[in-house]
Coordinates of C-alpha atoms in Angstrom, one line a residue:
M28 CA 0.0 -0.2 0.1
D29 CA 2.8 2.4 0.9
R30 CA 4.4 1.8 -2.5
M31 CA 1.2 2.5 -4.3
K32 CA 0.9 5.8 -2.4
C33 CA 4.6 6.5 -3.2
I34 CA 3.9 5.7 -7.1
L35 CA 0.7 7.9 -7.0
V36 CA 2.5 11.0 -5.4
C37 CA 5.4 10.6 -8.0
L38 CA 2.9 10.6 -10.7
V39 CA 1.0 13.7 -9.6
A40 CA 4.2 15.5 -8.9
C41 CA 5.4 14.7 -12.7
F42 CA 2.0 15.7 -13.8
F43 CA 2.4 19.1 -12.1
T44 CA 6.1 19.5 -13.3
L45 CA 4.9 18.8 -16.7
Q46 CA 2.1 21.4 -16.5
L47 CA 4.6 24.0 -15.3
C48 CA 7.0 23.3 -18.0
V49 CA 4.1 23.6 -20.6
A50 CA 3.0 26.8 -18.9
D51 CA 6.3 28.6 -19.2
P52 CA 6.5 31.2 -22.1
I53 CA 9.1 30.9 -24.7
F54 CA 9.9 34.6 -24.5
Y55 CA 8.6 37.1 -21.9
E56 CA 9.8 40.9 -21.5
S57 CA 8.2 43.0 -18.8
F58 CA 10.3 45.9 -18.8
D59 CA 10.2 45.9 -15.1
E60 CA 13.9 46.7 -15.2
S61 CA 15.7 48.8 -17.6
F62 CA 16.1 47.5 -21.3
E63 CA 19.6 48.8 -21.4
G64 CA 22.1 46.1 -21.8
R65 CA 19.5 43.6 -22.8
W66 CA 17.8 45.2 -25.8
I67 CA 19.9 46.9 -28.6
V68 CA 19.2 50.3 -29.9
S69 CA 19.8 50.7 -33.7
E70 CA 22.9 52.9 -34.4
K71 CA 21.6 53.6 -38.0
D72 CA 21.6 57.2 -39.0
D73 CA 17.8 57.5 -39.5
Y74 CA 16.8 56.2 -36.0
E75 CA 17.2 59.4 -33.8
G76 CA 14.2 58.6 -31.6
V77 CA 15.3 58.2 -27.9
W78 CA 13.8 55.0 -26.0
K79 CA 13.1 55.4 -22.3
H80 CA 12.4 53.2 -19.6
A81 CA 9.2 54.8 -18.0
K82 CA 6.2 54.2 -16.0
S83 CA 2.5 54.0 -17.6
E84 CA 0.8 57.2 -16.8
G85 CA -1.1 56.4 -13.5
H86 CA 0.5 53.1 -12.6
D87 CA 3.7 51.7 -11.0
D88 CA 4.2 49.4 -14.1
Y89 CA 7.1 50.2 -16.3
G90 CA 7.4 49.8 -20.1
L91 CA 9.5 50.9 -23.1
L92 CA 8.6 54.5 -24.1
V93 CA 8.5 56.5 -27.3
S94 CA 9.8 59.7 -25.9
E95 CA 9.8 62.2 -28.9
K96 CA 7.5 63.1 -31.7
A97 CA 8.2 62.8 -35.4
K98 CA 11.2 60.4 -35.0
K99 CA 12.0 57.0 -36.3
Y100 CA 12.6 54.4 -33.8
A101 CA 14.4 51.0 -33.8
I102 CA 15.4 48.5 -31.0
V103 CA 15.9 44.8 -31.1
K104 CA 16.1 42.0 -28.7
E105 CA 17.9 38.6 -30.0
L106 CA 16.3 35.5 -28.6
D107 CA 18.5 32.7 -26.8
E108 CA 17.1 30.3 -29.4
A109 CA 15.1 30.6 -32.6
V110 CA 11.5 29.8 -32.2
S111 CA 10.0 27.6 -34.7
L112 CA 6.4 28.4 -35.9
K113 CA 5.9 25.4 -37.7
D114 CA 4.9 22.9 -35.1
G115 CA 1.9 23.2 -32.7
T116 CA 0.4 26.6 -31.6
I117 CA 2.3 29.8 -31.3
V118 CA 1.0 32.9 -29.4
L119 CA 2.5 36.4 -30.0
Q120 CA 1.2 38.7 -27.6
F121 CA 2.2 42.5 -26.5
E122 CA 0.6 45.5 -25.0
T123 CA 0.5 49.1 -26.1
R124 CA -0.8 52.3 -24.6
L125 CA -1.0 55.4 -26.9
Q126 CA -0.9 57.8 -24.0
N127 CA -0.9 61.0 -26.4
G128 CA -3.3 59.2 -28.9
L129 CA -2.0 58.1 -32.4
E130 CA -2.9 60.3 -35.2
C131 CA -0.1 59.2 -37.5
G132 CA 2.5 56.5 -36.8
G133 CA 3.0 52.7 -36.0
A134 CA 3.0 50.8 -32.8
Y135 CA 3.6 47.3 -34.1
L136 CA 6.3 44.5 -33.7
K137 CA 8.7 42.8 -36.2
Y138 CA 9.6 39.2 -35.3
L139 CA 12.8 38.9 -37.2
R140 CA 13.9 35.6 -39.0
P141 CA 17.5 34.5 -38.6
Q142 CA 19.6 37.1 -40.3
A143 CA 22.6 36.8 -42.9
A144 CA 26.0 36.0 -41.6
G145 CA 27.7 38.9 -40.1
W146 CA 24.7 40.7 -39.2
I147 CA 24.8 42.5 -35.7
A148 CA 21.8 43.9 -33.8
K149 CA 22.8 47.4 -33.8
E150 CA 22.4 47.5 -37.4
F151 CA 18.7 46.6 -37.2
N152 CA 16.5 48.8 -39.6
N153 CA 13.7 48.8 -42.0
D154 CA 15.7 46.3 -44.3
S155 CA 16.1 43.7 -41.8
P156 CA 14.2 40.7 -42.8
Y157 CA 11.3 39.6 -40.6
A158 CA 9.0 36.7 -40.7
I159 CA 5.9 38.5 -39.2
M160 CA 4.9 41.9 -38.5
F161 CA 2.1 42.4 -36.2
G162 CA 0.3 45.4 -34.3
P163 CA -1.4 48.8 -34.9
D164 CA -0.7 51.2 -37.5
K165 CA -2.7 54.5 -38.2
C166 CA -2.2 57.3 -40.4
G167 CA -4.5 59.1 -42.8
S168 CA -6.9 56.4 -44.3
T169 CA -4.7 53.7 -42.9
N170 CA -6.3 52.4 -39.6
K171 CA -5.6 48.7 -38.9
V172 CA -3.8 46.1 -36.8
H173 CA -1.5 44.7 -39.3
F174 CA -0.6 41.2 -39.7
I175 CA 1.9 40.4 -42.4
L176 CA 3.7 37.1 -43.1
K177 CA 6.7 37.1 -45.2
H178 CA 6.6 33.9 -46.8
K179 CA 9.2 32.1 -49.2
N180 CA 7.9 31.2 -52.6
P181 CA 8.9 27.5 -53.0
K182 CA 9.3 28.0 -56.8
T183 CA 11.0 31.2 -56.9
G184 CA 12.8 31.5 -53.9
E185 CA 11.8 35.0 -53.2
Y186 CA 10.2 36.2 -50.0
V187 CA 6.7 37.9 -50.6
E188 CA 4.7 39.9 -48.1
H189 CA 1.2 38.4 -47.5
H190 CA -1.0 41.1 -46.0
L191 CA -4.1 40.0 -43.9
K192 CA -7.2 41.3 -45.6
F193 CA -9.7 43.4 -43.6
P194 CA -7.7 43.3 -40.2
P195 CA -9.5 44.9 -37.4
S196 CA -9.3 48.6 -36.6
V197 CA -7.1 50.3 -33.9
P198 CA -8.7 51.1 -30.7
V199 CA -7.9 54.8 -30.8
D200 CA -7.9 56.1 -27.3
K201 CA -5.4 56.5 -24.3
L202 CA -6.0 53.2 -22.5
S203 CA -3.7 50.0 -22.4
H204 CA -4.6 47.5 -25.0
V205 CA -3.2 43.9 -25.5
Y206 CA -2.9 42.5 -29.1
T207 CA -2.7 38.8 -29.6
A208 CA -2.1 36.6 -32.6
I209 CA -2.6 33.0 -32.4
I210 CA -1.1 30.7 -35.2
K211 CA -2.6 27.4 -34.9
P212 CA -1.5 24.1 -36.5
D213 CA -4.4 23.8 -38.8
N214 CA -3.5 26.9 -40.7
D215 CA -5.8 29.1 -39.0
L216 CA -5.1 32.5 -37.5
A217 CA -7.0 34.5 -34.8
I218 CA -6.4 38.0 -33.8
L219 CA -7.5 39.2 -30.5
I220 CA -7.6 42.7 -28.9
D221 CA -7.9 42.8 -25.2
G222 CA -8.5 39.1 -25.3
E223 CA -11.6 39.4 -27.6
E224 CA -11.6 37.8 -30.9
K225 CA -11.6 40.3 -33.7
K226 CA -10.5 38.5 -36.9
T227 CA -10.1 34.9 -38.0
A228 CA -8.5 33.6 -41.0
N229 CA -6.8 30.8 -42.8
F230 CA -3.2 31.1 -44.3
L231 CA -4.2 28.9 -47.3
K232 CA -7.4 30.6 -48.2
G233 CA -7.2 32.9 -51.0
D234 CA -9.7 35.3 -49.7
D235 CA -8.0 35.8 -46.4
F236 CA -4.4 37.3 -47.6
E237 CA -3.3 39.5 -50.3
P238 CA -1.7 38.2 -52.2
P239 CA -2.7 34.7 -51.4
L240 CA -0.1 32.2 -50.4
I241 CA -1.0 29.8 -53.0
P242 CA -1.1 31.4 -56.6
A243 CA -4.1 30.9 -58.9
K244 CA -4.1 27.7 -60.9
T245 CA -4.6 29.6 -64.2
I246 CA -3.9 33.1 -65.2
P247 CA -4.9 35.2 -68.3
D248 CA -2.6 34.4 -71.4
P249 CA -0.3 37.2 -71.6
D250 CA 0.4 36.4 -75.3
D251 CA -3.5 36.3 -76.3
K252 CA -4.6 39.4 -78.3
K253 CA -8.1 40.6 -79.0
P254 CA -8.9 39.9 -82.7
E255 CA -9.4 43.0 -84.8
D256 CA -12.8 42.0 -85.8
W257 CA -14.2 41.3 -82.5
D258 CA -17.1 43.4 -81.8
E259 CA -18.0 44.4 -78.2
R260 CA -20.8 46.7 -78.9
A261 CA -24.0 45.3 -77.5
K262 CA -26.1 47.7 -79.3
I263 CA -25.6 49.8 -82.4
P264 CA -27.5 52.5 -84.5
D265 CA -30.2 51.1 -86.7
P266 CA -28.4 51.4 -90.1
A267 CA -31.8 51.2 -92.0
A268 CA -33.2 54.1 -89.8
V269 CA -33.9 57.5 -91.8
K270 CA -34.7 60.9 -90.4
P271 CA -38.3 61.8 -90.9
D272 CA -38.7 64.7 -93.5
D273 CA -40.3 67.0 -90.8
W274 CA -37.4 66.6 -88.3
D275 CA -36.2 70.2 -87.8
E276 CA -32.9 70.1 -86.1
D277 CA -32.5 73.8 -86.0
A278 CA -35.6 74.7 -84.2
P279 CA -34.8 76.4 -81.0
M280 CA -35.7 74.8 -77.6
E281 CA -37.4 78.1 -76.4
I282 CA -39.7 80.5 -78.2
E283 CA -41.5 83.8 -77.2
D284 CA -44.9 83.3 -75.8
E285 CA -47.1 85.1 -78.3
E286 CA -50.1 84.7 -76.0
A287 CA -48.5 86.6 -73.2
E288 CA -49.8 90.0 -72.3
K289 CA -48.2 93.0 -70.3
P290 CA -49.6 92.9 -66.8
E291 CA -51.7 95.9 -65.7
G292 CA -49.8 98.5 -63.9
W293 CA -46.4 97.8 -65.5
L294 CA -44.1 100.9 -65.1
D295 CA -42.5 101.0 -68.4
D296 CA -40.8 104.5 -67.7
E297 CA -39.6 103.7 -64.3
P298 CA -36.0 102.0 -63.8
E299 CA -35.6 99.1 -61.7
E300 CA -32.8 100.9 -59.8
I301 CA -32.3 104.4 -58.9
D302 CA -29.4 106.5 -57.2
D303 CA -29.5 106.2 -53.5
P304 CA -31.0 109.4 -52.2
E305 CA -29.3 109.0 -48.8
A306 CA -25.9 108.6 -50.2
S307 CA -23.4 111.6 -50.3
K308 CA -20.1 112.2 -51.7
P309 CA -17.3 111.3 -49.1
E310 CA -15.4 114.4 -47.9
D311 CA -12.1 113.0 -48.9
W312 CA -13.1 112.0 -52.4
D313 CA -10.6 113.5 -54.9
D314 CA -12.0 113.8 -58.5
E315 CA -8.7 114.0 -59.9
E316 CA -7.4 110.7 -58.2
D317 CA -10.8 108.9 -57.9
G318 CA -12.7 110.1 -60.9
E319 CA -16.2 111.6 -60.9
W320 CA -18.2 110.5 -58.0
E321 CA -21.3 108.6 -58.8
A322 CA -24.0 107.7 -56.2
P323 CA -24.5 104.1 -55.5
K324 CA -27.6 102.3 -56.8
T325 CA -30.7 101.1 -54.8
D326 CA -33.9 99.5 -55.6
N327 CA -36.6 101.7 -57.0
P328 CA -39.3 101.8 -54.3
K329 CA -42.0 102.5 -56.9
C330 CA -41.3 99.1 -58.3
A331 CA -42.1 97.2 -55.0
D332 CA -45.9 97.6 -55.5
A333 CA -46.1 97.3 -59.3
P334 CA -45.9 94.0 -61.3
G335 CA -42.5 95.3 -62.9
C336 CA -40.6 98.1 -64.1
G337 CA -38.7 99.0 -67.4
E338 CA -39.1 97.6 -70.8
W339 CA -41.7 94.7 -70.7
K340 CA -40.8 91.7 -73.1
K341 CA -42.7 88.8 -73.7
P342 CA -41.5 85.8 -71.7
M343 CA -40.0 82.6 -73.3
K344 CA -41.8 79.2 -73.3
S345 CA -40.8 75.7 -74.4
N346 CA -41.0 75.2 -78.1
P347 CA -43.4 72.3 -79.1
A348 CA -41.5 71.9 -82.5
Y349 CA -38.2 71.2 -80.6
K350 CA -36.7 67.9 -81.4
G351 CA -32.8 68.6 -81.0
K352 CA -30.3 66.5 -83.0
W353 CA -31.6 63.5 -84.6
H354 CA -29.9 59.9 -83.9
A355 CA -30.8 56.8 -85.2
P356 CA -32.4 54.4 -82.8
L357 CA -30.3 51.5 -81.2
I358 CA -30.9 48.0 -82.1
E359 CA -29.1 44.6 -81.0
N360 CA -25.8 44.2 -82.7
P361 CA -26.0 40.9 -84.7
N362 CA -22.1 40.9 -84.5
Y363 CA -21.8 41.3 -80.8
K364 CA -19.5 38.6 -79.4
G365 CA -19.4 39.9 -75.9
I366 CA -16.5 41.3 -73.8
W367 CA -13.4 39.9 -74.9
K368 CA -11.0 38.4 -72.3
P369 CA -7.7 36.6 -72.9
Q370 CA -7.9 32.8 -72.4
E371 CA -6.9 31.4 -69.3
I372 CA -3.7 29.1 -69.2
P373 CA -1.9 27.1 -66.6
N374 CA -0.1 29.3 -64.2
P375 CA 3.8 28.5 -64.4
D376 CA 4.3 29.7 -60.8
Y377 CA 1.5 27.7 -59.3
F378 CA 2.3 25.5 -56.5
E379 CA 0.4 23.5 -54.0
L380 CA 1.0 24.0 -50.2
E381 CA -0.1 21.8 -47.2
K382 CA 1.2 24.2 -44.5
P383 CA 2.9 27.7 -44.9
D384 CA 6.8 27.4 -44.5
F385 CA 7.1 29.6 -41.7
E386 CA 10.5 31.1 -40.9
P387 CA 11.7 30.8 -37.4
V388 CA 11.7 33.8 -35.1
A389 CA 15.5 34.7 -34.0
A390 CA 14.7 38.2 -32.6
V391 CA 12.0 40.6 -31.6
G392 CA 12.2 44.3 -32.9
I393 CA 10.5 47.5 -32.9
E394 CA 11.1 49.6 -35.9
I395 CA 8.5 52.4 -36.4
W396 CA 8.0 56.0 -37.4
T397 CA 5.4 58.0 -35.6
M398 CA 4.4 61.6 -35.2
Q399 CA 3.3 61.0 -31.6
D400 CA 5.2 60.5 -28.4
G401 CA 4.0 58.7 -25.3
I402 CA 3.5 55.2 -27.2
L403 CA 4.4 52.7 -24.4
F404 CA 5.3 49.0 -25.2
D405 CA 5.0 46.4 -22.5
N406 CA 4.7 42.6 -21.6
I407 CA 5.9 41.1 -24.8
L408 CA 5.0 37.5 -24.9
I409 CA 5.8 34.4 -27.2
A410 CA 4.0 31.1 -25.9
T411 CA 3.0 27.8 -27.2
D412 CA -0.4 28.0 -25.2
E413 CA -3.3 30.1 -25.5
K414 CA -4.2 29.7 -21.7
V415 CA -0.8 31.0 -20.9
A416 CA -1.4 34.2 -23.0
E417 CA -4.7 34.6 -21.2
E418 CA -3.2 34.2 -17.9
Y419 CA -0.7 37.0 -18.7
R420 CA -3.5 39.2 -19.9
Q421 CA -5.5 38.8 -16.6
K422 CA -2.3 39.3 -14.5
T423 CA -0.6 42.1 -16.3
W424 CA -3.1 44.0 -18.5
K425 CA -6.6 43.6 -17.0
P426 CA -6.0 45.4 -13.7
K427 CA -4.4 48.3 -15.5
F428 CA -7.2 48.7 -18.1
D429 CA -10.0 48.5 -15.6
V430 CA -8.5 51.5 -13.7
E431 CA -8.0 53.4 -16.9
K432 CA -11.6 52.4 -18.0
E433 CA -13.2 53.8 -14.7
K434 CA -11.2 56.8 -14.9
Q435 CA -12.4 57.5 -18.5
K436 CA -16.0 56.8 -17.5
A437 CA -15.8 59.4 -14.9
E438 CA -14.3 62.0 -17.3
E439 CA -16.9 61.1 -20.0
A440 CA -19.6 61.7 -17.1
A441 CA -18.3 64.9 -16.2
A442 CA -18.1 66.0 -19.8
G443 CA -21.8 64.7 -20.4
D444 CA -23.0 66.8 -17.7
S445 CA -22.0 69.9 -19.7
D446 CA -23.0 68.3 -23.0
G447 CA -26.7 67.4 -22.3
N448 CA -27.7 66.9 -26.0
L449 CA -25.3 64.4 -27.0
S450 CA -25.6 62.6 -23.5
E451 CA -29.2 62.2 -23.9
F452 CA -28.8 60.9 -27.3
Q453 CA -26.4 58.3 -26.2
V454 CA -29.0 56.9 -23.8
N455 CA -31.1 56.1 -26.8
I456 CA -28.4 54.1 -28.7
P457 CA -29.5 50.7 -27.4
A458 CA -33.2 51.6 -28.6
L459 CA -31.9 52.5 -32.0
G460 CA -29.9 49.3 -32.3
A461 CA -33.1 47.3 -31.2
F462 CA -35.0 49.3 -33.9
W463 CA -32.9 47.8 -36.6
F464 CA -32.2 44.5 -35.1
W465 CA -34.6 42.2 -36.9
L466 CA -33.6 43.8 -40.3
S467 CA -29.9 43.2 -39.5
H468 CA -30.5 39.9 -38.1
F469 CA -32.2 38.7 -41.3
L470 CA -29.3 40.1 -43.4
L471 CA -26.8 38.2 -41.4
L472 CA -28.8 35.0 -41.6
S473 CA -28.8 35.2 -45.4
S474 CA -25.3 36.7 -45.5
N475 CA -22.2 35.4 -47.0
N476 CA -18.6 36.4 -46.7
K477 CA -19.0 39.2 -49.0
L478 CA -21.6 40.8 -46.8
L479 CA -19.3 40.2 -43.8
D480 CA -16.5 42.0 -45.6
L481 CA -19.2 45.0 -46.3
Q482 CA -19.7 45.3 -42.6
K483 CA -16.2 45.4 -42.0
K484 CA -15.7 48.2 -44.7
I485 CA -18.6 50.2 -43.1
F486 CA -16.9 50.2 -39.8
E487 CA -13.7 51.3 -41.5
V488 CA -15.5 54.4 -43.0
L489 CA -17.3 55.2 -39.8
Y490 CA -13.9 55.3 -38.1
K491 CA -12.8 57.6 -40.7
F492 CA -15.8 59.9 -40.3
A493 CA -15.0 60.1 -36.6
N494 CA -11.5 61.3 -37.4
L495 CA -13.1 64.6 -39.0
P496 CA -11.3 67.6 -37.4
F497 CA -15.0 69.1 -36.2
L498 CA -15.7 65.8 -34.5
A499 CA -12.4 65.9 -32.4
D500 CA -14.2 66.6 -29.1
Y501 CA -16.6 63.8 -29.5
K502 CA -14.2 61.1 -30.9
L503 CA -14.0 58.9 -28.1
K504 CA -17.6 58.8 -27.8
I505 CA -18.3 58.1 -31.5
Y506 CA -15.6 55.3 -31.0
N507 CA -17.4 53.7 -28.1
I508 CA -20.6 53.5 -30.3
I509 CA -18.7 52.0 -33.2
E510 CA -16.9 49.3 -31.0
K511 CA -20.4 48.3 -29.8
G512 CA -21.2 47.5 -33.4
E513 CA -18.0 45.6 -34.0
K514 CA -18.9 43.4 -31.0
Q515 CA -22.7 43.0 -32.1
P516 CA -22.5 42.8 -35.9
N517 CA -26.3 42.2 -35.8
I518 CA -27.0 45.9 -35.1
T519 CA -24.7 47.2 -37.8
I520 CA -27.5 49.4 -39.4
G521 CA -28.4 50.7 -36.2
I522 CA -24.9 51.7 -35.4
V523 CA -24.8 53.4 -38.8
V524 CA -28.1 55.2 -38.0
S525 CA -26.7 56.1 -34.5
V526 CA -23.5 57.7 -35.7
A527 CA -25.2 59.6 -38.3
L528 CA -27.6 61.0 -35.8
V529 CA -24.7 62.0 -33.7
M530 CA -23.1 63.9 -36.4
L531 CA -26.4 65.6 -37.2
T532 CA -26.7 66.6 -33.7
I533 CA -23.2 68.0 -33.7
F534 CA -24.1 69.9 -36.9
Y535 CA -27.2 71.5 -35.3
R536 CA -25.3 72.4 -32.1
I537 CA -22.6 74.2 -34.4
L538 CA -25.1 76.0 -36.3
F539 CA -27.7 76.9 -33.8
G540 CA -26.5 75.8 -30.5
G541 CA -24.8 77.5 -27.5
K542 CA -25.4 81.1 -26.7
K543 CA -22.4 83.2 -27.5
A544 CA -21.2 86.3 -25.8
V545 CA -22.3 89.6 -27.5
A546 CA -19.1 91.4 -28.3
K547 CA -19.4 95.0 -27.5
A548 CA -19.0 97.6 -30.4
T549 CA -15.9 99.8 -30.0
P550 CA -14.7 102.5 -32.3
E551 CA -11.8 101.7 -34.5
V552 CA -8.5 103.0 -33.3
R553 CA -5.9 103.3 -35.9
P554 CA -2.2 103.1 -34.7
A555 CA -0.2 106.2 -35.0
A556 CA 2.4 106.4 -37.7
G557 CA 5.4 104.3 -36.7
A558 CA 3.7 102.5 -33.9
A559 CA 4.3 98.8 -33.3
K560 CA 1.8 96.2 -34.0
P561 CA 1.0 93.6 -31.1
V562 CA 2.9 90.6 -31.3
N563 CA 1.7 87.0 -30.5
N564 CA 3.7 84.2 -29.0
E565 CA 4.9 82.9 -32.2
G566 CA 6.3 86.3 -33.0
S567 CA 4.2 87.3 -35.8
S568 CA 1.8 90.2 -35.8
S569 CA -1.6 89.4 -34.1
G570 CA -4.0 87.9 -36.7
E571 CA -1.8 88.6 -39.7
K572 CA -0.9 86.3 -42.4
E573 CA 1.5 86.5 -45.3
G574 CA -1.4 87.1 -47.6
D575 CA -2.6 90.1 -45.7
K576 CA 0.8 91.6 -45.9
E577 CA 0.8 91.2 -49.7
N578 CA -2.7 92.7 -49.9
E579 CA -1.7 95.7 -47.7
S580 CA 1.3 96.3 -49.8
E581 CA -0.8 96.4 -52.9
D582 CA -3.5 98.5 -51.6
A583 CA -0.8 101.0 -50.5
A584 CA 0.8 101.3 -53.9
A585 CA -2.5 101.4 -56.1
P586 CA -4.7 104.5 -56.4
R587 CA -8.2 104.1 -54.7
R588 CA -10.8 102.5 -57.0
R589 CA -13.6 104.6 -58.6
A590 CA -17.0 103.7 -57.0
T591 CA -19.2 102.3 -59.7
R592 CA -23.0 103.0 -60.4
R593 CA -23.8 99.4 -59.3
E594 CA -22.1 99.5 -56.0
N595 CA -24.3 99.7 -52.8

């Protein structure tokens, strides 16, 4: 019995030991300690950005900080042993916090494949070959969480970048976010943001990557040419048609209405405008310099109660005889052969692939250009178990995110108190979503991949609208609405309507909203000759632009323009 107990204890111990071994990540960087001496900063000339070991705002947790604006950054960490991506599951995970937002820049990682002989880490740059690039990138119309695989073509031996199609958008706020890419042994890929699955794909499906890893079996024949007699016109003018004898191409479109009569009370001898009786010649008017002064014109008050003034003319009307240019009617083309396409031939570059030929990961690098500072990288992880990544998210990311989210809610609530119209509208968002639920749900039930792709495109467009300058104060609120739609695709239409109504509300408030302080009229005070103009902080005259200076000099050089009789 004692022997059996001993064996049982040993088995249990072995089991837990095995579990611990499995649970260990392949690579983990928390940046709790300074990166200096462990990570290598690129010494290439282009990379002038300074990396710093800094705390995340509001936390005691350290990370790797992008400290300067409008700079290029590059830093790399070589792994003790290259990581194979070919066998089993591989999880790539890291955190970023855009502490000052991200209007234009990257916040992604590069997982480098083994470099050529003689390569040294301090020479890391944009040309250093990588196996995978993963993470946020946003600038202009670009707003995506990249996943790019560099795959070696087995026929040509060349490396090709394969971009994930329709990747998720970047959560543009100032909170900590964790990005996870799970490469599975069945060729599937999953992209998670904050532990929530945002995108799934298959490496070997032609619709998931651009270009696809497996080329098309056939391609258009580059040597096939369209025959000279090939007729692509579906319809042609009827060659047998003849212009009718009574067809007058010169007849005008409009003619005078001969039946029209001048209205009673029309004032033929009264002009529509008269000299303004209240106008007087300015005291500083110089006839020699300015020419003869003429009073400005004003509407003739006698015409106000009359049907019209001045010479009466018969109005124009549509000409019933007008037919315009004659054209022969179209008929079906008897020689129509359809739209020509070159014939398909076997693709000489086609190959079959059971699994991607992933390159091993020998180093982890960050090589970015950004217009924003304050980007913080943290908790970079490579593991073979999804549960390990989940445990690290719960341990390292979730507590920080919860604190930041509560702070954000408090700030939004405070802002909402002074922004009643938008706050009231947001309360009705769930009702709007429910209103469109059944129609959206029906579309989803009958949808295919194209419709799902369309939904993703809709959300991308909504994110672009949210980035319009006049919506800057409401950007985060609109992002929250859009993110609800991404989490619940069945209310896509409701979200579109909601964002549209938010924008209309803001337009209304801009045009007709808040009371403005009434400026008191003050007499214009001209500076004395030689007096200096007020200067603002930028060193230029207050409110003055280069164009104003040019206009001022032109006005000074040219004589004053003579007032015309049409001026008011």
